[in-house]
Short mmCIF file of C-alpha atoms in Angstrom, two decimals:
data_model
loop_
_atom_site.label_atom_id
_atom_site.label_comp_id
_atom_site.label_asym_id
_atom_site.label_seq_id
_atom_site.Cartn_x
_atom_site.Cartn_y
_atom_site.Cartn_z
CA UNK A 1 6.19 -26.98 -8.13
CA UNK A 2 7.58 -23.45 -7.94
CA UNK A 3 5.94 -20.14 -7.13
CA UNK A 4 4.98 -18.04 -10.13
CA UNK A 5 4.63 -14.32 -10.80
CA UNK A 6 3.45 -13.01 -14.14
CA UNK A 7 3.68 -9.29 -14.82
CA UNK A 8 2.37 -7.61 -17.98
CA UNK A 9 2.16 -3.87 -18.62
CA UNK A 10 2.00 -1.55 -21.59
CA UNK A 11 1.02 1.94 -22.67
CA UNK A 12 0.42 4.03 -25.77
CA UNK A 13 1.32 7.69 -26.08
CA UNK A 14 -0.50 10.30 -28.17
CA UNK A 15 1.21 13.58 -29.04
CA UNK A 16 -0.80 16.81 -29.46
CA UNK A 17 -4.27 15.25 -29.51
CA UNK A 18 -7.59 16.74 -28.31
CA UNK A 19 -5.87 19.97 -27.32
CA UNK A 20 -3.34 18.32 -25.02
CA UNK A 21 0.43 18.24 -25.43
CA UNK A 22 0.50 14.59 -24.48
CA UNK A 23 -2.00 11.81 -23.66
CA UNK A 24 -0.90 8.47 -22.29
CA UNK A 25 -3.10 5.39 -21.91
CA UNK A 26 -1.90 2.20 -20.29
CA UNK A 27 -2.62 -0.83 -18.19
CA UNK A 28 -0.99 -3.60 -16.21
CA UNK A 29 -1.73 -7.06 -14.85
CA UNK A 30 0.02 -9.10 -12.17
CA UNK A 31 -0.67 -12.70 -11.27
CA UNK A 32 0.76 -14.24 -8.09
CA UNK A 33 0.75 -18.00 -7.50
CA UNK A 34 2.90 -18.54 -4.39
CA UNK A 35 3.71 -22.07 -3.27
CA UNK A 36 5.48 -22.63 0.06
CA UNK A 37 3.98 -25.99 1.06
CA UNK A 38 2.91 -24.55 4.39
CA UNK A 39 6.34 -23.25 5.42
CA UNK A 40 5.39 -19.56 5.13
CA UNK A 41 1.84 -19.25 3.78
CA UNK A 42 -1.43 -21.04 4.45
CA UNK A 43 -0.81 -23.62 1.72
CA UNK A 44 -0.04 -26.89 3.49
CA UNK A 45 -1.29 -30.01 1.74
CA UNK A 46 -4.38 -30.27 3.95
CA UNK A 47 -5.32 -26.63 3.42
CA UNK A 48 -4.75 -26.79 -0.33
CA UNK A 49 -6.85 -29.95 -0.61
CA UNK A 50 -9.74 -28.16 1.09
CA UNK A 51 -9.33 -24.62 -0.27
CA UNK A 52 -7.10 -24.80 -3.33
CA UNK A 53 -3.87 -22.96 -4.10
CA UNK A 54 -3.35 -19.32 -3.16
CA UNK A 55 -4.26 -17.08 -6.10
CA UNK A 56 -3.87 -13.31 -6.21
CA UNK A 57 -4.61 -11.14 -9.25
CA UNK A 58 -4.04 -7.40 -9.63
CA UNK A 59 -4.85 -5.19 -12.62
CA UNK A 60 -4.82 -1.49 -13.38
CA UNK A 61 -5.75 1.04 -16.05
CA UNK A 62 -4.34 4.55 -16.13
CA UNK A 63 -4.41 7.69 -18.22
CA UNK A 64 -2.24 10.79 -18.14
CA UNK A 65 -2.90 14.22 -19.65
CA UNK A 66 -0.29 16.95 -20.06
CA UNK A 67 -0.96 20.49 -21.23
CA UNK A 68 0.88 23.81 -21.41
CA UNK A 69 -1.64 26.36 -20.14
CA UNK A 70 0.63 29.39 -20.48
CA UNK A 71 4.05 29.88 -21.97
CA UNK A 72 5.55 29.22 -18.55
CA UNK A 73 3.07 26.80 -16.92
CA UNK A 74 2.64 23.08 -17.61
CA UNK A 75 0.09 20.97 -15.79
CA UNK A 76 -0.39 17.22 -15.67
CA UNK A 77 -3.28 15.06 -14.47
CA UNK A 78 -3.16 11.30 -13.91
CA UNK A 79 -6.07 9.01 -13.13
CA UNK A 80 -5.51 5.37 -12.18
CA UNK A 81 -7.99 2.55 -11.55
CA UNK A 82 -6.78 -0.50 -9.62
CA UNK A 83 -8.61 -3.79 -9.22
CA UNK A 84 -7.75 -6.71 -6.96
CA UNK A 85 -9.06 -10.23 -6.55
CA UNK A 86 -9.25 -9.86 -2.75
CA UNK A 87 -9.93 -6.16 -2.12
CA UNK A 88 -12.17 -3.34 -3.27
CA UNK A 89 -11.24 -1.43 -6.42
CA UNK A 90 -9.60 1.96 -5.99
CA UNK A 91 -9.31 5.16 -8.05
CA UNK A 92 -6.18 7.27 -7.51
CA UNK A 93 -5.85 10.80 -8.95
CA UNK A 94 -2.65 12.82 -9.16
CA UNK A 95 -2.17 16.46 -10.17
CA UNK A 96 1.12 18.23 -10.76
CA UNK A 97 2.51 21.41 -12.29
CA UNK A 98 5.77 23.03 -13.31
CA UNK A 99 5.94 26.82 -13.39
CA UNK A 100 8.89 28.60 -15.05
CA UNK A 101 9.71 31.58 -12.87
CA UNK A 102 12.55 32.63 -15.18
CA UNK A 103 15.09 31.03 -17.45
CA UNK A 104 16.47 27.95 -15.65
CA UNK A 105 14.29 28.56 -12.59
CA UNK A 106 11.23 26.39 -11.91
CA UNK A 107 8.66 25.80 -9.20
CA UNK A 108 7.01 22.38 -9.10
CA UNK A 109 4.20 20.91 -7.08
CA UNK A 110 2.09 17.76 -6.86
CA UNK A 111 -0.91 16.41 -4.97
CA UNK A 112 -1.82 12.72 -4.95
CA UNK A 113 -4.34 10.34 -3.43
CA UNK A 114 -3.01 6.81 -3.25
CA UNK A 115 -3.27 3.53 -1.40
CA UNK A 116 -1.41 0.33 -0.66
CA UNK A 117 -3.10 -3.05 -0.53
CA UNK A 118 -1.67 -5.68 1.81
CA UNK A 119 1.09 -7.65 0.11
CA UNK A 120 0.70 -11.34 -0.66
CA UNK A 121 2.65 -12.12 2.52
CA UNK A 122 0.51 -9.75 4.60
CA UNK A 123 -2.59 -11.48 3.21
CA UNK A 124 -1.66 -15.17 3.47
CA UNK A 125 1.16 -15.44 5.97
CA UNK A 126 0.87 -18.33 8.45
CA UNK A 127 3.95 -19.17 10.48
CA UNK A 128 3.99 -20.72 13.94
CA UNK A 129 6.96 -19.20 15.77
CA UNK A 130 6.12 -20.76 19.12
CA UNK A 131 4.97 -17.82 21.24
CA UNK A 132 2.41 -16.80 18.60
CA UNK A 133 1.23 -17.65 15.12
CA UNK A 134 2.17 -14.98 12.60
CA UNK A 135 -0.97 -14.76 10.46
CA UNK A 136 -1.98 -12.72 7.44
CA UNK A 137 -5.04 -10.61 8.08
CA UNK A 138 -7.08 -11.14 4.91
CA UNK A 139 -10.55 -12.61 5.04
CA UNK A 140 -9.46 -15.28 2.56
CA UNK A 141 -6.65 -16.38 4.87
CA UNK A 142 -8.99 -16.62 7.85
CA UNK A 143 -11.34 -18.80 5.81
CA UNK A 144 -8.49 -21.05 4.66
CA UNK A 145 -7.34 -21.53 8.24
CA UNK A 146 -10.82 -21.78 9.73
CA UNK A 147 -10.16 -18.99 12.23
CA UNK A 148 -12.94 -16.53 11.40
CA UNK A 149 -13.94 -16.73 15.07
CA UNK A 150 -10.57 -15.27 16.06
CA UNK A 151 -11.47 -12.13 14.10
CA UNK A 152 -15.13 -12.04 15.10
CA UNK A 153 -14.86 -12.99 18.80
CA UNK A 154 -11.16 -13.01 19.59
CA UNK A 155 -9.76 -12.09 22.98
CA UNK A 156 -7.12 -9.43 23.58
CA UNK A 157 -4.96 -8.78 26.61
CA UNK A 158 -5.29 -5.33 28.15
CA UNK A 159 -2.44 -3.28 29.59
CA UNK A 160 -3.42 -4.35 33.12
CA UNK A 161 -3.12 -8.04 32.20
CA UNK A 162 -6.84 -8.76 31.99
CA UNK A 163 -8.51 -10.29 28.95
CA UNK A 164 -11.56 -9.03 27.03
CA UNK A 165 -13.40 -9.99 23.87
CA UNK A 166 -12.90 -7.70 20.87
CA UNK A 167 -13.75 -7.99 17.19
CA UNK A 168 -10.98 -7.40 14.66
CA UNK A 169 -11.59 -6.16 11.12
CA UNK A 170 -9.92 -7.98 8.25
CA UNK A 171 -6.95 -6.31 6.58
CA UNK A 172 -7.75 -3.70 3.96
CA UNK A 173 -5.84 -1.11 1.96
CA UNK A 174 -4.20 1.78 3.74
CA UNK A 175 -4.94 5.14 2.11
CA UNK A 176 -2.42 7.89 1.51
CA UNK A 177 -2.49 11.62 0.78
CA UNK A 178 0.76 13.14 -0.51
CA UNK A 179 1.81 16.70 -1.22
CA UNK A 180 5.12 18.03 -2.56
CA UNK A 181 6.39 21.43 -3.61
CA UNK A 182 9.86 22.29 -4.84
CA UNK A 183 12.12 24.85 -6.44
CA UNK A 184 14.94 24.15 -8.90
CA UNK A 185 17.29 26.70 -10.41
CA UNK A 186 20.58 27.10 -12.25
CA UNK A 187 21.91 30.58 -11.56
CA UNK A 188 24.57 32.15 -13.79
CA UNK A 189 25.39 28.66 -15.15
CA UNK A 190 27.31 28.04 -11.92
CA UNK A 191 25.05 27.58 -8.91
CA UNK A 192 22.53 24.71 -8.87
CA UNK A 193 19.75 24.72 -6.27
CA UNK A 194 17.07 22.11 -5.68
CA UNK A 195 14.87 22.57 -2.61
CA UNK A 196 11.72 20.64 -1.77
CA UNK A 197 9.16 19.95 0.95
CA UNK A 198 6.94 16.88 1.12
CA UNK A 199 4.14 15.67 3.35
CA UNK A 200 2.34 12.31 3.47
CA UNK A 201 -0.53 11.09 5.59
CA UNK A 202 -1.44 7.40 5.92
CA UNK A 203 -4.92 6.52 7.15
CA UNK A 204 -5.53 3.20 8.96
CA UNK A 205 -1.94 1.99 8.37
CA UNK A 206 -1.19 -1.73 8.30
CA UNK A 207 0.17 -3.06 11.57
CA UNK A 208 -0.06 -6.19 13.75
CA UNK A 209 -2.45 -7.10 16.55
CA UNK A 210 -2.19 -9.94 19.07
CA UNK A 211 -5.46 -11.85 19.45
CA UNK A 212 -6.13 -15.07 21.38
CA UNK A 213 -8.29 -17.88 20.08
CA UNK A 214 -11.36 -17.84 22.37
CA UNK A 215 -11.72 -21.61 21.97
CA UNK A 216 -8.38 -22.10 23.75
CA UNK A 217 -9.04 -19.71 26.65
CA UNK A 218 -10.67 -20.51 29.99
CA UNK A 219 -13.78 -18.63 31.07
CA UNK A 220 -13.89 -17.87 34.79
CA UNK A 221 -17.01 -18.01 36.95
CA UNK A 222 -17.24 -14.21 37.00
CA UNK A 223 -17.35 -14.07 33.19
CA UNK A 224 -13.74 -13.02 32.68
CA UNK A 225 -11.22 -14.97 30.62
CA UNK A 226 -7.83 -16.46 31.25
CA UNK A 227 -5.77 -16.89 28.05
CA UNK A 228 -2.43 -17.48 29.72
CA UNK A 229 -2.15 -20.83 27.95
CA UNK A 230 -4.29 -19.91 24.95
CA UNK A 231 -3.24 -19.86 21.30
CA UNK A 232 -2.10 -16.39 20.30
CA UNK A 233 -2.34 -15.11 16.74
CA UNK A 234 -0.35 -12.07 15.63
CA UNK A 235 -2.66 -10.76 12.92
CA UNK A 236 -1.52 -8.43 10.16
CA UNK A 237 -4.39 -5.94 10.15
CA UNK A 238 -5.01 -2.20 10.00
CA UNK A 239 -4.50 0.07 12.97
CA UNK A 240 -6.95 2.89 13.60
CA UNK A 241 -5.50 6.35 13.27
CA UNK A 242 -3.04 8.16 11.04
CA UNK A 243 0.70 8.15 10.43
CA UNK A 244 2.13 11.45 9.24
CA UNK A 245 5.43 11.90 7.47
CA UNK A 246 6.95 15.15 6.30
CA UNK A 247 10.37 16.50 5.49
CA UNK A 248 12.46 18.80 3.36
CA UNK A 249 15.46 18.43 1.13
CA UNK A 250 18.11 20.78 -0.20
CA UNK A 251 20.73 20.11 -2.87
CA UNK A 252 23.42 22.64 -3.76
CA UNK A 253 25.99 22.42 -6.50
CA UNK A 254 28.57 24.80 -7.90
CA UNK A 255 30.57 24.63 -11.11
CA UNK A 256 34.01 26.13 -10.53
CA UNK A 257 35.05 25.71 -14.17
CA UNK A 258 32.90 28.59 -15.47
#
């Protein structure tokens, strides 16, 4: 049996309806049915017999509105709804504009709220590499493997080498805020300029965390733990905090033939 991915999407576009220059309605559906027979994911014969095959379904609906507010200003709004079989639904808005400063000179800008769910691999990975077990951080994966206790009462190793109990949240979507502004111009039909600045902020980004199985650690008389020989899981889960990314770009071109 082979892994399967089915992907369906479509949209319909309306021109000059309800006072807008353009209205677009669309949707998409993706179905993932990975089969690795336990070589990469948590789908060995024993696990499948107890929990079934891995099934992931994603779907989305979106709409886009475009309108010319003034002779030299065009705005666009996009609203997207995403559903997932393993995670909470999300709504993502995006707003953008293009302003004509003069003939062949434009200022553009956009603001967007987005997200990224863990991939199928980040959800259901299970690979024993010897020194640790690389494990997807979804709740469904923990249930398939019977390691909910590793998330609820797992043990981590501190920087000083000691061990303490710490709960670990299951993997969830990482959220993103993006902003971009740019300027594009063609001056005297010779000089082309395209300058832009962008900024993105990722909240609770996906990362990895090493957690020991408490059932394989030794508890000392003073209440501390020794997990030197314990089973270590490298869990794909979210990290608290933010990652920030920003930058700028500049493109110059000149036509010597004019």
